[in-house]
Structures are given as C-alpha cells and as structure tokens.
Short mmCIF file of C-alpha atoms in Angstrom, two decimals:
data_model
loop_
_atom_site.label_atom_id
_atom_site.label_comp_id
_atom_site.label_asym_id
_atom_site.label_seq_id
_atom_site.Cartn_x
_atom_site.Cartn_y
_atom_site.Cartn_z
CA MET A 1464 166.20 165.12 146.80
CA ALA A 1465 162.60 166.37 146.46
CA GLU A 1466 162.23 169.72 144.71
CA HIS A 1467 161.39 172.58 147.07
CA ARG A 1468 157.88 173.90 146.51
CA ARG A 1469 157.45 177.61 147.08
CA ARG A 1470 155.35 178.17 150.17
CA LEU A 1471 152.62 180.77 150.31
CA LYS A 1472 153.94 184.32 150.70
CA THR A 1473 152.07 186.86 152.82
CA LEU A 1474 151.47 190.59 152.71
CA VAL A 1475 149.69 193.00 155.02
CA GLY A 1476 148.78 196.63 154.49
CA ALA A 1477 151.22 199.15 155.89
CA GLY A 1478 149.64 201.34 158.54
CA SER A 1479 149.05 205.01 157.87
CA ALA A 1480 151.92 207.20 158.98
CA ILE A 1481 149.77 210.31 159.36
CA TYR A 1482 146.63 209.25 161.17
CA ALA A 1483 145.51 206.74 163.76
CA SER A 1484 142.57 206.09 166.06
CA ASN A 1485 142.51 208.42 169.07
CA ASP A 1486 145.23 210.50 167.43
CA THR A 1487 146.39 213.23 169.80
CA GLN A 1488 149.72 214.27 168.30
CA ALA A 1489 151.33 214.62 164.90
CA THR A 1490 153.70 211.68 165.33
CA PHE A 1491 151.16 209.20 166.68
CA GLY A 1492 150.35 207.82 163.23
CA VAL A 1493 153.91 207.05 162.23
CA ASP A 1494 154.65 205.54 165.65
CA ARG A 1495 151.68 203.19 165.19
CA ALA A 1496 152.71 202.37 161.60
CA ILE A 1497 156.19 201.46 162.82
CA ALA A 1498 154.77 199.33 165.64
CA LEU A 1499 152.56 197.42 163.17
CA ALA A 1500 155.46 196.96 160.75
CA LYS A 1501 157.54 195.48 163.55
CA ILE A 1502 154.73 193.09 164.47
CA ALA A 1503 154.43 192.03 160.82
CA GLU A 1504 158.18 191.41 160.61
CA ARG A 1505 158.15 189.50 163.90
CA GLU A 1506 155.44 187.26 162.43
CA LYS A 1507 157.58 186.76 159.29
CA ILE A 1508 155.08 188.43 156.97
CA THR A 1509 156.78 188.64 153.58
CA GLY A 1510 155.90 192.23 152.72
CA LEU A 1511 154.10 195.48 153.56
CA PHE A 1512 151.77 196.73 150.83
CA THR A 1513 150.53 200.28 150.29
CA ALA A 1514 147.49 201.39 148.31
CA ASP A 1515 147.15 204.83 146.76
CA LEU A 1516 144.52 207.21 145.44
CA LEU A 1517 145.16 210.57 143.81
CA GLN A 1518 142.19 212.66 144.93
CA SER A 1519 140.18 213.57 147.97
CA ASP A 1520 137.08 211.43 148.43
CA PRO A 1521 134.27 213.71 149.70
CA ALA A 1522 131.74 210.85 149.83
CA GLY A 1523 134.08 208.81 152.02
CA LEU A 1524 133.67 205.73 149.83
CA ALA A 1525 137.36 204.84 150.00
CA GLY A 1526 137.91 205.91 153.58
CA LEU A 1527 141.40 207.29 154.13
CA THR A 1528 143.08 204.99 151.60
CA GLY A 1529 145.67 206.94 149.67
CA SER A 1530 145.86 209.86 152.07
CA GLN A 1531 149.64 209.61 152.18
CA ASP A 1532 152.48 209.14 149.73
CA PRO A 1533 153.44 205.44 149.66
CA VAL A 1534 157.14 205.89 148.91
CA VAL A 1535 157.68 208.38 151.72
CA VAL A 1536 155.88 206.12 154.21
CA LEU A 1537 157.82 203.03 153.17
CA ALA A 1538 161.09 204.95 153.38
CA ALA A 1539 160.27 205.68 157.02
CA LEU A 1540 159.28 202.07 157.73
CA SER A 1541 162.44 200.80 156.05
CA GLN A 1542 164.49 202.31 158.87
CA ALA A 1543 162.49 200.51 161.56
CA THR A 1544 162.61 197.05 159.90
CA ARG A 1545 165.32 194.83 158.46
CA GLN A 1546 163.80 192.01 156.38
CA ILE A 1547 160.19 192.66 155.41
CA GLY A 1548 159.48 193.73 151.81
CA LEU A 1549 158.12 197.19 151.00
CA ILE A 1550 155.69 197.59 148.08
CA ALA A 1551 154.61 201.04 146.90
CA THR A 1552 151.59 201.46 144.63
CA VAL A 1553 152.46 203.94 141.88
CA THR A 1554 150.37 205.35 139.05
CA THR A 1555 151.73 204.92 135.54
CA THR A 1556 149.18 207.42 134.20
CA PHE A 1557 150.21 210.47 136.23
CA GLN A 1558 153.82 209.67 137.16
CA HIS A 1559 156.90 209.72 134.92
CA PRO A 1560 159.04 206.57 134.63
CA TYR A 1561 162.35 208.36 135.17
CA ASN A 1562 161.09 209.88 138.42
CA LEU A 1563 159.66 206.54 139.51
CA ALA A 1564 162.93 204.72 138.81
CA ARG A 1565 164.80 207.25 140.95
CA LEU A 1566 162.29 206.95 143.81
CA ILE A 1567 162.04 203.15 143.86
CA GLY A 1568 165.74 202.72 143.18
CA THR A 1569 166.49 204.95 146.17
CA LEU A 1570 164.02 203.00 148.33
CA ASP A 1571 165.77 199.76 147.36
CA HIS A 1572 169.10 201.23 148.46
CA ILE A 1573 167.99 202.61 151.81
CA SER A 1574 166.07 199.42 152.65
CA GLY A 1575 168.93 197.10 151.73
CA GLY A 1576 167.16 195.52 148.77
CA ARG A 1577 163.55 195.26 149.98
CA ALA A 1578 161.65 197.50 147.54
CA GLY A 1579 158.85 196.60 145.17
CA TRP A 1580 156.37 198.71 143.22
CA ASN A 1581 152.82 198.02 142.17
CA ALA A 1582 151.99 199.49 138.76
CA VAL A 1583 148.41 200.78 138.47
CA THR A 1584 146.83 202.86 135.73
CA SER A 1585 144.58 204.84 138.16
CA SER A 1586 140.83 205.30 138.06
CA VAL A 1587 140.69 208.76 139.66
CA GLY A 1588 142.69 211.95 139.97
CA GLU A 1589 142.83 213.19 136.39
CA GLU A 1590 141.55 216.62 137.47
CA ASN A 1591 144.75 217.14 139.47
CA TYR A 1592 147.14 216.55 136.57
CA GLY A 1593 145.71 218.68 133.79
CA ALA A 1594 144.45 215.61 132.01
CA GLY A 1595 140.84 216.69 131.47
CA ALA A 1596 138.86 213.48 131.09
CA LEU A 1597 140.40 210.26 132.36
CA PRO A 1598 142.11 208.53 129.41
CA SER A 1599 140.44 205.34 128.23
CA PRO A 1600 141.64 202.00 129.66
CA GLU A 1601 143.29 201.23 126.34
CA GLU A 1602 145.21 204.52 126.41
CA ARG A 1603 146.18 204.06 130.05
CA TYR A 1604 147.53 200.57 129.43
CA ALA A 1605 149.44 201.62 126.32
CA ARG A 1606 151.16 204.22 128.48
CA ALA A 1607 151.67 201.69 131.31
CA THR A 1608 153.37 199.27 128.94
CA GLU A 1609 155.91 201.85 127.85
CA PHE A 1610 156.27 203.07 131.43
CA VAL A 1611 157.34 199.63 132.66
CA GLU A 1612 159.64 199.21 129.66
CA VAL A 1613 161.37 202.53 130.43
CA VAL A 1614 161.83 201.70 134.12
CA ASN A 1615 163.27 198.27 133.29
CA ALA A 1616 165.55 199.75 130.63
CA LEU A 1617 166.90 202.34 133.07
CA PHE A 1618 167.63 199.75 135.75
CA ASP A 1619 169.11 197.24 133.29
CA ALA A 1620 171.43 199.73 131.55
CA ASN A 1621 173.51 200.49 134.63
CA ASP A 1622 176.34 198.11 135.36
CA PRO A 1623 176.21 196.72 138.94
CA ALA A 1624 179.99 197.17 139.01
CA ALA A 1625 179.44 200.93 138.87
CA VAL A 1626 179.37 200.95 142.67
CA THR A 1627 182.17 199.82 144.93
CA ARG A 1628 181.47 199.88 148.65
CA LEU A 1629 184.51 200.82 150.69
CA ALA A 1630 185.50 200.09 154.25
CA GLY A 1631 184.09 202.60 156.67
CA GLY A 1632 180.90 203.13 154.71
CA GLY A 1633 182.29 204.98 151.74
CA VAL A 1634 181.07 204.41 148.18
CA LYS A 1635 183.04 204.76 144.98
CA LEU A 1636 180.91 205.41 141.88
CA ASP A 1637 182.20 204.97 138.34
CA PRO A 1638 180.00 207.24 136.16
CA ALA A 1639 181.33 205.55 133.02
CA ARG A 1640 179.43 202.41 134.04
CA LEU A 1641 176.09 204.27 134.17
CA HIS A 1642 174.79 203.75 130.66
CA ALA A 1643 172.13 205.40 128.51
CA ALA A 1644 168.83 203.58 128.01
CA ASN A 1645 167.95 205.47 124.79
CA TYR A 1646 164.29 204.49 124.94
CA HIS A 1647 162.16 205.81 122.09
CA GLY A 1648 158.49 204.90 122.24
CA ASP A 1649 155.24 206.44 121.07
CA ILE A 1650 154.73 208.07 124.48
CA PHE A 1651 158.10 208.25 126.21
CA GLN A 1652 161.53 209.25 124.98
CA VAL A 1653 164.07 208.75 127.77
CA ALA A 1654 167.81 208.93 127.17
CA GLY A 1655 169.20 208.02 130.58
CA PRO A 1656 171.34 207.00 132.25
CA LEU A 1657 169.53 206.69 135.54
CA ASN A 1658 171.59 208.68 138.04
CA VAL A 1659 170.72 206.37 140.94
CA PRO A 1660 173.38 203.65 141.22
CA PRO A 1661 172.22 200.08 140.47
CA PRO A 1662 169.86 198.96 143.26
CA PRO A 1663 170.74 195.94 145.40
CA GLN A 1664 168.07 193.87 143.61
CA LYS A 1665 169.04 195.33 140.20
CA ARG A 1666 165.31 195.79 139.64
CA PRO A 1667 162.95 196.27 142.61
CA VAL A 1668 160.21 193.65 142.46
CA GLN A 1669 157.49 194.42 139.89
CA PHE A 1670 153.89 194.04 141.03
CA GLN A 1671 150.95 194.91 138.78
CA ALA A 1672 147.26 195.33 139.53
CA GLY A 1673 144.63 195.14 136.83
CA GLN A 1674 142.31 192.43 135.59
CA SER A 1675 140.69 193.92 132.52
CA ASP A 1676 141.82 192.41 129.23
CA ALA A 1677 144.50 195.07 128.76
CA GLY A 1678 145.56 194.74 132.39
CA MET A 1679 145.96 190.98 132.07
CA THR A 1680 148.12 191.43 128.98
CA LEU A 1681 150.41 193.90 130.75
CA GLY A 1682 150.72 191.63 133.78
CA ALA A 1683 151.37 188.52 131.72
CA ARG A 1684 154.08 190.34 129.80
CA TYR A 1685 156.01 192.10 132.56
CA ALA A 1686 154.76 191.56 136.12
CA GLU A 1687 156.56 189.36 138.60
CA VAL A 1688 153.52 189.35 140.91
CA ILE A 1689 149.98 190.06 139.69
CA TYR A 1690 147.51 191.48 142.22
CA THR A 1691 143.97 190.41 141.37
CA SER A 1692 140.46 190.27 142.86
CA GLN A 1693 138.99 186.81 142.36
CA PRO A 1694 136.05 186.24 144.72
CA THR A 1695 135.54 182.54 143.85
CA LEU A 1696 137.80 179.57 143.26
CA ALA A 1697 136.31 179.05 139.78
CA ALA A 1698 137.07 182.66 138.83
CA ALA A 1699 140.59 182.32 140.22
CA LYS A 1700 141.24 179.18 138.16
CA ALA A 1701 140.00 180.84 134.97
CA PHE A 1702 142.08 183.97 135.61
CA VAL A 1703 145.28 182.07 136.37
CA SER A 1704 144.85 179.82 133.35
CA GLU A 1705 144.48 182.85 131.09
CA ILE A 1706 147.47 184.63 132.64
CA ARG A 1707 149.70 181.59 132.16
CA GLN A 1708 148.63 181.19 128.54
CA ARG A 1709 149.38 184.84 127.83
CA ALA A 1710 152.74 184.60 129.60
CA GLN A 1711 153.64 181.65 127.37
CA ARG A 1712 152.74 183.67 124.28
CA PHE A 1713 155.25 186.28 125.45
CA GLU A 1714 157.77 183.42 125.75
CA ARG A 1715 158.31 183.97 129.44
CA ARG A 1716 160.12 181.09 131.06
CA SER A 1717 158.37 181.75 134.40
CA ALA A 1718 154.74 182.81 134.80
CA PRO A 1719 153.99 185.66 137.25
CA LEU A 1720 153.11 184.83 140.83
CA ILE A 1721 149.41 185.34 141.60
CA MET A 1722 148.46 187.51 144.57
CA ASN A 1723 144.93 187.65 145.96
CA SER A 1724 143.64 189.92 148.70
CA PHE A 1725 141.83 187.93 151.39
CA HIS A 1726 139.14 189.87 153.27
CA SER A 1727 138.13 187.98 156.38
CA VAL A 1728 136.08 188.02 159.53
CA ILE A 1729 137.82 185.80 162.09
CA GLY A 1730 135.93 184.39 165.07
CA GLU A 1731 136.77 182.01 167.88
CA SER A 1732 133.81 179.69 167.16
CA PRO A 1733 131.01 179.39 164.58
CA ALA A 1734 128.68 181.27 166.95
CA ASP A 1735 131.27 184.01 167.43
CA VAL A 1736 131.75 184.26 163.67
CA ALA A 1737 127.99 184.61 163.12
CA ARG A 1738 127.81 187.33 165.76
CA ARG A 1739 130.69 189.26 164.22
CA VAL A 1740 129.21 189.03 160.72
CA GLU A 1741 125.79 190.18 161.95
CA GLU A 1742 127.36 193.14 163.74
CA LYS A 1743 129.36 194.04 160.65
CA HIS A 1744 126.29 193.99 158.44
CA HIS A 1745 124.32 195.99 161.02
CA ARG A 1746 126.91 198.77 160.81
CA ILE A 1747 126.48 199.18 157.04
CA ASP A 1748 124.91 202.46 155.94
CA TYR A 1749 122.87 201.14 153.04
CA GLN A 1750 122.21 204.57 151.56
CA ARG A 1751 125.93 205.22 151.39
CA GLY A 1752 126.31 201.63 150.26
CA ARG A 1753 124.28 202.42 147.14
CA LEU A 1754 126.89 205.05 146.26
CA ARG A 1755 129.73 202.60 146.87
CA LEU A 1756 128.07 199.96 144.68
CA ALA A 1757 127.49 202.51 141.91
CA ASP A 1758 131.22 203.29 142.11
CA MET A 1759 132.06 199.56 141.88
CA LEU A 1760 129.91 199.43 138.72
CA GLY A 1761 131.95 202.18 137.10
CA GLY A 1762 129.99 205.22 138.31
CA GLY A 1763 127.26 207.21 136.65
CA ILE A 1764 124.36 204.90 137.51
CA GLU A 1765 121.37 205.57 139.78
CA LEU A 1766 120.41 203.03 142.46
CA ASP A 1767 118.62 205.21 145.04
CA ASP A 1768 115.08 204.22 144.02
CA LEU A 1769 115.62 200.45 143.95
CA PRO A 1770 114.39 198.12 146.74
CA LEU A 1771 117.11 196.50 148.79
CA ASP A 1772 115.84 192.94 148.58
CA ARG A 1773 115.29 192.63 144.86
CA PRO A 1774 117.83 192.19 142.05
CA VAL A 1775 119.07 195.23 140.15
CA PRO A 1776 117.21 195.47 136.81
CA ALA A 1777 119.46 194.56 133.89
CA GLN A 1778 118.71 197.87 132.16
CA ARG A 1779 120.33 199.75 135.07
CA LEU A 1780 123.63 197.93 134.60
CA PRO A 1781 126.31 199.44 132.36
CA GLU A 1782 127.76 197.74 129.31
CA LEU A 1783 131.26 196.70 130.30
CA VAL A 1784 132.86 198.35 127.25
CA SER A 1785 131.40 201.69 128.37
CA VAL A 1786 133.13 201.58 131.78
CA ASN A 1787 136.19 203.81 131.99
CA ARG A 1788 137.11 203.33 135.66
CA ARG A 1789 138.09 199.99 137.21
CA ARG A 1790 136.74 197.91 134.36
CA GLY A 1791 137.92 194.66 135.93
CA ARG A 1792 136.16 195.51 139.21
CA ALA A 1793 132.99 196.52 137.36
CA GLU A 1794 133.02 193.19 135.55
CA ILE A 1795 132.85 191.36 138.88
CA PHE A 1796 129.81 193.31 140.10
CA ILE A 1797 128.00 193.18 136.76
CA ARG A 1798 128.41 189.41 136.88
CA PHE A 1799 127.11 189.28 140.47
CA ALA A 1800 124.06 191.30 139.41
CA HIS A 1801 123.35 189.10 136.39
CA GLU A 1802 123.53 186.09 138.71
CA GLY A 1803 120.53 187.54 140.56
CA GLN A 1804 122.09 188.90 143.73
CA THR A 1805 119.85 191.44 145.43
CA LEU A 1806 120.80 195.05 145.88
CA ARG A 1807 121.42 194.34 149.58
CA GLN A 1808 123.75 191.45 148.74
CA LEU A 1809 125.61 193.59 146.23
CA ILE A 1810 126.05 196.39 148.76
CA ILE A 1811 127.44 193.91 151.27
CA ALA A 1812 129.84 192.58 148.62
CA ALA A 1813 130.84 196.16 147.78
CA GLU A 1814 132.03 196.61 151.36
CA GLU A 1815 134.78 194.15 150.40
CA THR A 1816 135.18 195.83 146.97
CA GLY A 1817 134.70 192.55 145.15
CA HIS A 1818 137.60 190.74 146.79
CA TRP A 1819 137.73 187.17 148.03
CA SER A 1820 135.91 187.32 151.36
CA VAL A 1821 135.43 184.56 153.95
CA ALA A 1822 134.11 184.55 157.50
CA GLY A 1823 135.10 181.74 159.84
CA THR A 1824 137.32 180.39 162.57
CA PRO A 1825 141.09 180.26 161.97
CA GLU A 1826 140.66 176.62 160.94
CA THR A 1827 137.93 177.25 158.37
CA LEU A 1828 139.76 180.26 156.96
CA ALA A 1829 142.89 178.12 156.65
CA ASP A 1830 140.79 175.54 154.78
CA ALA A 1831 139.77 178.15 152.22
CA ILE A 1832 143.33 179.43 151.81
CA GLU A 1833 144.77 175.93 151.55
CA GLU A 1834 142.24 174.99 148.86
CA ARG A 1835 143.41 177.79 146.59
CA TYR A 1836 147.06 177.17 147.35
CA ARG A 1837 146.78 173.44 146.64
CA SER A 1838 144.85 174.26 143.45
CA GLY A 1839 147.86 176.20 142.20
CA VAL A 1840 146.07 179.54 141.88
CA LEU A 1841 147.49 181.36 144.92
CA ASP A 1842 151.14 182.27 145.46
CA VAL A 1843 150.88 185.46 147.53
CA ILE A 1844 148.05 186.41 149.88
CA SER A 1845 147.26 189.81 151.37
CA LEU A 1846 145.82 189.27 154.85
CA HIS A 1847 143.57 191.64 156.76
CA GLY A 1848 143.26 192.14 160.50
CA LEU A 1849 146.59 193.62 161.56
CA GLY A 1850 145.89 196.87 163.37
CA GLN A 1851 142.20 196.00 163.93
CA ALA A 1852 141.53 195.69 167.64
CA ASP A 1853 138.94 192.91 167.25
CA GLN A 1854 140.88 190.88 164.67
CA GLN A 1855 144.62 191.26 165.24
CA ASP A 1856 144.93 188.67 168.01
CA LEU A 1857 142.95 186.09 166.02
CA LEU A 1858 145.15 186.74 163.00
CA VAL A 1859 148.47 186.62 164.83
CA ASN A 1860 147.66 183.89 167.33
CA GLY A 1861 145.04 181.99 165.35
CA LEU A 1862 145.22 182.06 161.54
CA LEU A 1863 148.97 182.45 161.05
CA PRO A 1864 149.90 179.58 163.42
CA GLU A 1865 147.26 177.38 161.78
CA LEU A 1866 148.68 178.06 158.32
CA ARG A 1867 152.17 177.25 159.61
CA ARG A 1868 150.93 174.07 161.28
CA ARG A 1869 149.78 172.96 157.84
CA GLY A 1870 153.15 173.75 156.31
CA LEU A 1871 151.80 176.53 154.09
CA LEU A 1872 153.98 179.41 155.34
CA ASP A 1873 157.70 179.89 155.81
CA ASP A 1874 158.96 180.00 159.40
CA ASP A 1875 161.52 182.67 158.54
CA TYR A 1876 162.64 184.92 155.71
CA ARG A 1877 164.36 182.99 152.95
CA GLY A 1878 166.90 185.68 152.07
CA GLU A 1879 168.20 189.14 152.75
CA ASP A 1880 166.33 190.85 149.90
CA PHE A 1881 162.67 190.90 148.89
CA ARG A 1882 163.18 189.04 145.62
CA THR A 1883 164.76 186.12 147.46
CA SER A 1884 162.07 186.10 150.15
CA LEU A 1885 159.43 185.77 147.41
CA GLU A 1886 161.50 183.00 145.81
CA LEU A 1887 161.27 184.71 142.44
CA PRO A 1888 163.30 183.29 139.57
CA PRO A 1889 166.40 185.18 138.45
CA LEU A 1890 165.62 188.24 136.38
CA SER A 1891 167.08 186.62 133.29
CA ASP A 1892 164.26 184.05 133.53
CA GLY A 1893 161.50 186.67 133.57
#
C-alpha cells in the first residue's frame, strides 16, 4: 500500500469579534466572526488563526489587527464550531507561562481538543508592561525558550488519567495525579502542578512565528508548525533547508511543519486581475506608505524626502544587527532594497508586509501554491479573502475547488482534534 502523503493544510484569519463594516450594534462583530468561522468550517479549512498586537497604533499602520484578545475570541468561536482548529497568538515576552498554560489548556477543553497557540516574542507594547525599552531579540528569545519549556513541562507533568468523565456529564478529578513540574531556569521558576486537568490533546498544538536566527533556532527546537514570511520560492527553500538542519541537530525525529501566509488578489480572468491590482495600487496612500515601509525596516529611519521611483540609498538602510523590532521582517526589506527595488515598489511590497504575494486567476494561484507544495517547502498555508466582499466568492468557489481538483487539499477533517487534522506525529516523536 502506498504511504499516505500529508495534504496541504489551510488556515484563515478569524474575524474580529468586536468590529465589522457597517457596524450598528455591539454584537454585530461577533455575529459576523461566527458566520465567517462557520463558512471556514463548511469549506473544511483546517484552522482559524488570530494575530495580536499589544498597543494602540495611532498611525494606523497595522489597521485593527490585535484590537481584541485572541483567547477570548476563540473561546466564543469554539462554541459555534465543532471541528476547525483555533490558534491564538500569544506573547512570550509579556505573558507568564503558567497563565498561558491555564488559558490554552482551558481553550482545549471547551473546544474538544482544537486549541493551538502561536508563540511570538512581540515587537511592540513594552510601554504597557513596565519594561522600559523593548528587550533585545536575544533576550526575548532566551525568555521564549524557557517559556515554551515551562508550558510543555506543565502539560506533560499531569497524568491524563487524572480525569474520569462520568455518565451524565460529571467529571471526577484525582488531584494526586496532577504532578509538579519543578522548573528552574534562569528566568522562570515554576513549581506546578498546573491546576487545569490534562487537555484533550495533552499539549495544544505549538505554532511559532519568527525568522531571525534566534527565532529559527527556537522553532527548530520546539515548534510543531513554524509560521514564516518567505516571498520567493528560493527564499522558502533556503529557510526550510536551514530549519530541517537545525531540527536534526536537536535530534528531533520529525521536522516542524512549515506554514506560509499567502497574500493574493484573485480575479476571474487576466484582465480582471490586472484591473484589481491597478485599483489596489491606486488606493495606496504613498505618504503613509513611507511610514509603513520605515516600520518594516525596523523603525527610526527617514524616507519622506526620497523620490518614489528611485532606489533607497544604501546609507539610509539600517544594519540588520541594529534592528530590535521584527528583525526577520527587516531582513526581507533590506534585501529587497539592496536588490534595487524602488521606493514605490518597496511601499507596495510593504502593503503585504513582506509576505508571499501573488495576483492571478484561481488557476494561476493554484499553480503557485502547487509549486511550493510539490517542492516540499509548504505544509500549511494561510489564505486571504474570507470576509472580503470582492474576494470571498473567488476564494470559496474558485481557488479552494481548484486546489481540491488537483488533490492538494483534504475533502474533510481527518480527525476529531486539531493535532489529528494537521496530521502531526505523536508528541513522543517531537
């Protein structure tokens, strides 16, 4: 019998539960978020993903991303869905691992085993946590490493047999089977035990986002799914090769799955695609775009006086080692600039925040996705368009059916919990 090859897994962003277009009442946002979650589940999307930021954004560069708490939103969506996975982005810099384990463990229980969490080290928000200056990337990743170790230790210490489910919905808990973790690191000292009973998945699925050197090391060591921005196939191949080598050095039996966000403009025909792209570019505020690009480059650089249709002078670009915020993202845009892209081209790329971006018909978009999948550098893809009036129909009735026609996507969920749907190896193999 031929060995089953894991098909491509799909994610979409969870809708906001607190705002929506033409919002006229306080519950309109959550009603829309639930409706979108149900559409995603109907289309057999593998999981709902939430982003997060930890500060207000007066310049509006990030839009309304992060204007809600991910765990609270996913808890609400868990009650309106039955099979789709639920991934909360959580900061390891400004959260505590014991609190996080309780939150995500609880989410796994109330969703029936569908929780995951995306570990990020944060690039903003330090002013809200008494931290003064944002810690360096090296400091943030040292903390993140211990953070993940604590969370895993807390989940692993508790015996699954601590919980017995009784007829009629009762639960019997044996406190003697909830064991201490006794973690003693340089940053965290956590005794345990975790007072949330063992989750259905034992550990909710571990995602990790970060593509700096330290971020790659953390992901290669602990992540089950690594979320990365790789705008070209060549960059994706290099990244995946490095991740797999590092995972081998940590003696992991299974390398992490690779997740890429796919920013797209979908059109019905080449002419329709060209029209949509032209309209999208026409809507760009290039003065505001200079601010967004400066942010992509790590902040603290001046671009206002530069002409749009000439390259950015090399002396205006930061040294990568000096960047303290989103170093992996800054590396992408510094490379684009050194390749000679004009300021206008860089601003356009910044609209997609350096992610893989393709415009085309459902067939041409499927070609691009299939190329990465067949190249072995894409296991999970985050698709855009759900909830966008001009793109949702082309996503649901165009791109997704085309990917299924090519045998790239599952026709149904592969299991009752998120780990099984992703076809992850058993935890003992991690």
